[in-house]
């Protein structure tokens, strides 16, 4: 009988998480670039809708971080009005996108939920 050559399952299984991790990372980068905000020099957290929680998180940002955010937003608005984008070497890169607002926003949401739970009692 002729036996088909096969790769041991243990070998395939050990490579699967690495391959799927790279695939997921590649997919995230692709989607990030597809979104387009990086072509204006914006970061992901610059594009979050400003509800009450976000406004409070913004209020808590250090002044220099807040000023950097406002510069990026004003520049993006100016470019958009002119129907232009930044030169490619100035686009925000996926690896350089700092989620600067997320820790503050998480804290604000946690505090609000605690207050809501306290008010129920």
PDB file of C-alpha atoms in Angstrom:
ATOM      1  CA  UNK A   1       0.000   0.000   0.000  1.00  0.00           C
ATOM      2  CA  UNK A   2       1.138   3.493  -0.795  1.00  0.00           C
ATOM      3  CA  UNK A   3       1.030   5.871   2.144  1.00  0.00           C
ATOM      4  CA  UNK A   4       0.599   9.621   1.538  1.00  0.00           C
ATOM      5  CA  UNK A   5       3.254  11.849   3.061  1.00  0.00           C
ATOM      6  CA  UNK A   6       1.820  13.995   5.816  1.00  0.00           C
ATOM      7  CA  UNK A   7       3.114  16.673   8.138  1.00  0.00           C
ATOM      8  CA  UNK A   8       2.867  15.630  11.780  1.00  0.00           C
ATOM      9  CA  UNK A   9      -0.085  17.319  13.484  1.00  0.00           C
ATOM     10  CA  UNK A  10       2.085  18.562  16.322  1.00  0.00           C
ATOM     11  CA  UNK A  11       4.229  20.501  13.856  1.00  0.00           C
ATOM     12  CA  UNK A  12       1.226  22.108  12.134  1.00  0.00           C
ATOM     13  CA  UNK A  13      -0.407  22.998  15.427  1.00  0.00           C
ATOM     14  CA  UNK A  14       2.683  24.727  16.726  1.00  0.00           C
ATOM     15  CA  UNK A  15       2.793  27.013  13.671  1.00  0.00           C
ATOM     16  CA  UNK A  16      -0.924  27.864  13.553  1.00  0.00           C
ATOM     17  CA  UNK A  17      -0.994  30.548  16.297  1.00  0.00           C
ATOM     18  CA  UNK A  18       1.996  32.361  14.776  1.00  0.00           C
ATOM     19  CA  UNK A  19       0.492  32.300  11.295  1.00  0.00           C
ATOM     20  CA  UNK A  20      -2.951  33.394  12.489  1.00  0.00           C
ATOM     21  CA  UNK A  21      -1.372  36.133  14.632  1.00  0.00           C
ATOM     22  CA  UNK A  22       0.498  37.503  11.616  1.00  0.00           C
ATOM     23  CA  UNK A  23      -2.628  37.240   9.494  1.00  0.00           C
ATOM     24  CA  UNK A  24      -4.682  39.106  12.102  1.00  0.00           C
ATOM     25  CA  UNK A  25      -2.012  41.789  12.415  1.00  0.00           C
ATOM     26  CA  UNK A  26      -1.877  42.159   8.638  1.00  0.00           C
ATOM     27  CA  UNK A  27      -5.653  42.416   8.492  1.00  0.00           C
ATOM     28  CA  UNK A  28      -5.650  45.117  11.195  1.00  0.00           C
ATOM     29  CA  UNK A  29      -3.025  47.142   9.302  1.00  0.00           C
ATOM     30  CA  UNK A  30      -4.964  46.772   6.052  1.00  0.00           C
ATOM     31  CA  UNK A  31      -8.205  47.929   7.691  1.00  0.00           C
ATOM     32  CA  UNK A  32      -6.383  50.772   9.473  1.00  0.00           C
ATOM     33  CA  UNK A  33      -5.057  52.095   6.151  1.00  0.00           C
ATOM     34  CA  UNK A  34      -8.424  51.543   4.472  1.00  0.00           C
ATOM     35  CA  UNK A  35     -10.176  53.759   7.043  1.00  0.00           C
ATOM     36  CA  UNK A  36      -8.342  56.787   5.627  1.00  0.00           C
ATOM     37  CA  UNK A  37      -8.021  58.988   8.717  1.00  0.00           C
ATOM     38  CA  UNK A  38      -4.292  58.258   8.873  1.00  0.00           C
ATOM     39  CA  UNK A  39      -3.845  59.981   5.492  1.00  0.00           C
ATOM     40  CA  UNK A  40      -4.782  63.216   7.267  1.00  0.00           C
ATOM     41  CA  UNK A  41      -2.313  62.562  10.103  1.00  0.00           C
ATOM     42  CA  UNK A  42      -5.047  61.613  12.570  1.00  0.00           C
ATOM     43  CA  UNK A  43      -4.823  58.885  15.176  1.00  0.00           C
ATOM     44  CA  UNK A  44      -7.642  56.443  15.905  1.00  0.00           C
ATOM     45  CA  UNK A  45      -8.542  58.185  19.185  1.00  0.00           C
ATOM     46  CA  UNK A  46      -8.872  61.503  17.304  1.00  0.00           C
ATOM     47  CA  UNK A  47     -11.893  60.043  15.490  1.00  0.00           C
ATOM     48  CA  UNK A  48     -13.954  58.871  18.493  1.00  0.00           C
ATOM     49  CA  UNK A  49     -17.408  60.491  18.657  1.00  0.00           C
ATOM     50  CA  UNK A  50     -17.457  63.045  21.484  1.00  0.00           C
ATOM     51  CA  UNK A  51     -20.240  61.950  23.824  1.00  0.00           C
ATOM     52  CA  UNK A  52     -20.291  62.893  27.516  1.00  0.00           C
ATOM     53  CA  UNK A  53     -17.787  60.209  28.509  1.00  0.00           C
ATOM     54  CA  UNK A  54     -15.340  61.210  25.775  1.00  0.00           C
ATOM     55  CA  UNK A  55     -15.639  64.905  26.657  1.00  0.00           C
ATOM     56  CA  UNK A  56     -14.772  64.112  30.279  1.00  0.00           C
ATOM     57  CA  UNK A  57     -11.828  61.942  29.183  1.00  0.00           C
ATOM     58  CA  UNK A  58     -10.589  64.795  26.967  1.00  0.00           C
ATOM     59  CA  UNK A  59     -10.830  67.191  29.901  1.00  0.00           C
ATOM     60  CA  UNK A  60      -8.495  64.884  31.859  1.00  0.00           C
ATOM     61  CA  UNK A  61      -5.783  64.713  29.189  1.00  0.00           C
ATOM     62  CA  UNK A  62      -2.448  66.384  29.904  1.00  0.00           C
ATOM     63  CA  UNK A  63      -2.338  69.776  28.171  1.00  0.00           C
ATOM     64  CA  UNK A  64       0.381  68.824  25.678  1.00  0.00           C
ATOM     65  CA  UNK A  65      -1.523  65.669  24.603  1.00  0.00           C
ATOM     66  CA  UNK A  66      -4.731  67.681  24.196  1.00  0.00           C
ATOM     67  CA  UNK A  67      -2.900  70.361  22.177  1.00  0.00           C
ATOM     68  CA  UNK A  68      -1.341  67.714  19.906  1.00  0.00           C
ATOM     69  CA  UNK A  69      -4.828  66.281  19.325  1.00  0.00           C
ATOM     70  CA  UNK A  70      -6.246  69.700  18.434  1.00  0.00           C
ATOM     71  CA  UNK A  71      -3.360  70.353  16.015  1.00  0.00           C
ATOM     72  CA  UNK A  72      -4.001  67.028  14.229  1.00  0.00           C
ATOM     73  CA  UNK A  73      -7.752  67.683  14.010  1.00  0.00           C
ATOM     74  CA  UNK A  74      -7.334  71.264  12.718  1.00  0.00           C
ATOM     75  CA  UNK A  75      -4.752  70.125  10.143  1.00  0.00           C
ATOM     76  CA  UNK A  76      -7.083  67.319   9.002  1.00  0.00           C
ATOM     77  CA  UNK A  77     -10.017  69.725   8.647  1.00  0.00           C
ATOM     78  CA  UNK A  78      -7.841  72.113   6.628  1.00  0.00           C
ATOM     79  CA  UNK A  79      -6.634  69.305   4.351  1.00  0.00           C
ATOM     80  CA  UNK A  80     -10.182  68.024   3.920  1.00  0.00           C
ATOM     81  CA  UNK A  81     -11.462  71.485   2.953  1.00  0.00           C
ATOM     82  CA  UNK A  82      -8.698  71.677   0.335  1.00  0.00           C
ATOM     83  CA  UNK A  83      -9.491  68.099  -0.763  1.00  0.00           C
ATOM     84  CA  UNK A  84      -5.894  67.107  -0.042  1.00  0.00           C
ATOM     85  CA  UNK A  85      -4.083  64.498   2.019  1.00  0.00           C
ATOM     86  CA  UNK A  86      -0.637  64.512   3.593  1.00  0.00           C
ATOM     87  CA  UNK A  87       2.394  63.176   1.716  1.00  0.00           C
ATOM     88  CA  UNK A  88       2.583  59.413   2.343  1.00  0.00           C
ATOM     89  CA  UNK A  89       5.685  59.727   4.559  1.00  0.00           C
ATOM     90  CA  UNK A  90       3.590  61.858   6.976  1.00  0.00           C
ATOM     91  CA  UNK A  91       0.637  59.459   7.271  1.00  0.00           C
ATOM     92  CA  UNK A  92       0.063  58.052  10.753  1.00  0.00           C
ATOM     93  CA  UNK A  93       1.432  54.522  10.733  1.00  0.00           C
ATOM     94  CA  UNK A  94      -0.471  51.678  12.405  1.00  0.00           C
ATOM     95  CA  UNK A  95       2.517  50.912  14.631  1.00  0.00           C
ATOM     96  CA  UNK A  96       2.800  54.558  15.737  1.00  0.00           C
ATOM     97  CA  UNK A  97      -0.897  55.103  16.505  1.00  0.00           C
ATOM     98  CA  UNK A  98      -0.962  55.707  20.246  1.00  0.00           C
ATOM     99  CA  UNK A  99      -4.343  55.079  21.880  1.00  0.00           C
ATOM    100  CA  UNK A 100      -3.734  58.104  24.108  1.00  0.00           C
ATOM    101  CA  UNK A 101      -7.383  58.645  25.059  1.00  0.00           C
ATOM    102  CA  UNK A 102      -8.395  55.044  25.754  1.00  0.00           C
ATOM    103  CA  UNK A 103      -7.025  54.778  29.335  1.00  0.00           C
ATOM    104  CA  UNK A 104      -8.774  58.015  30.332  1.00  0.00           C
ATOM    105  CA  UNK A 105     -11.995  56.959  28.620  1.00  0.00           C
ATOM    106  CA  UNK A 106     -11.931  53.531  30.305  1.00  0.00           C
ATOM    107  CA  UNK A 107     -11.532  55.258  33.665  1.00  0.00           C
ATOM    108  CA  UNK A 108     -14.416  57.682  33.008  1.00  0.00           C
ATOM    109  CA  UNK A 109     -16.727  54.838  31.935  1.00  0.00           C
ATOM    110  CA  UNK A 110     -15.782  52.747  34.976  1.00  0.00           C
ATOM    111  CA  UNK A 111     -16.481  55.697  37.292  1.00  0.00           C
ATOM    112  CA  UNK A 112     -19.840  56.394  35.614  1.00  0.00           C
ATOM    113  CA  UNK A 113     -20.906  52.753  35.947  1.00  0.00           C
ATOM    114  CA  UNK A 114     -19.900  52.784  39.618  1.00  0.00           C
ATOM    115  CA  UNK A 115     -22.021  55.934  40.168  1.00  0.00           C
ATOM    116  CA  UNK A 116     -24.961  54.329  38.360  1.00  0.00           C
ATOM    117  CA  UNK A 117     -24.689  51.211  40.525  1.00  0.00           C
ATOM    118  CA  UNK A 118     -24.423  53.349  43.667  1.00  0.00           C
ATOM    119  CA  UNK A 119     -27.568  55.298  42.690  1.00  0.00           C
ATOM    120  CA  UNK A 120     -29.544  52.035  42.305  1.00  0.00           C
ATOM    121  CA  UNK A 121     -28.943  51.172  45.974  1.00  0.00           C
TER     122      UNK A 121
END
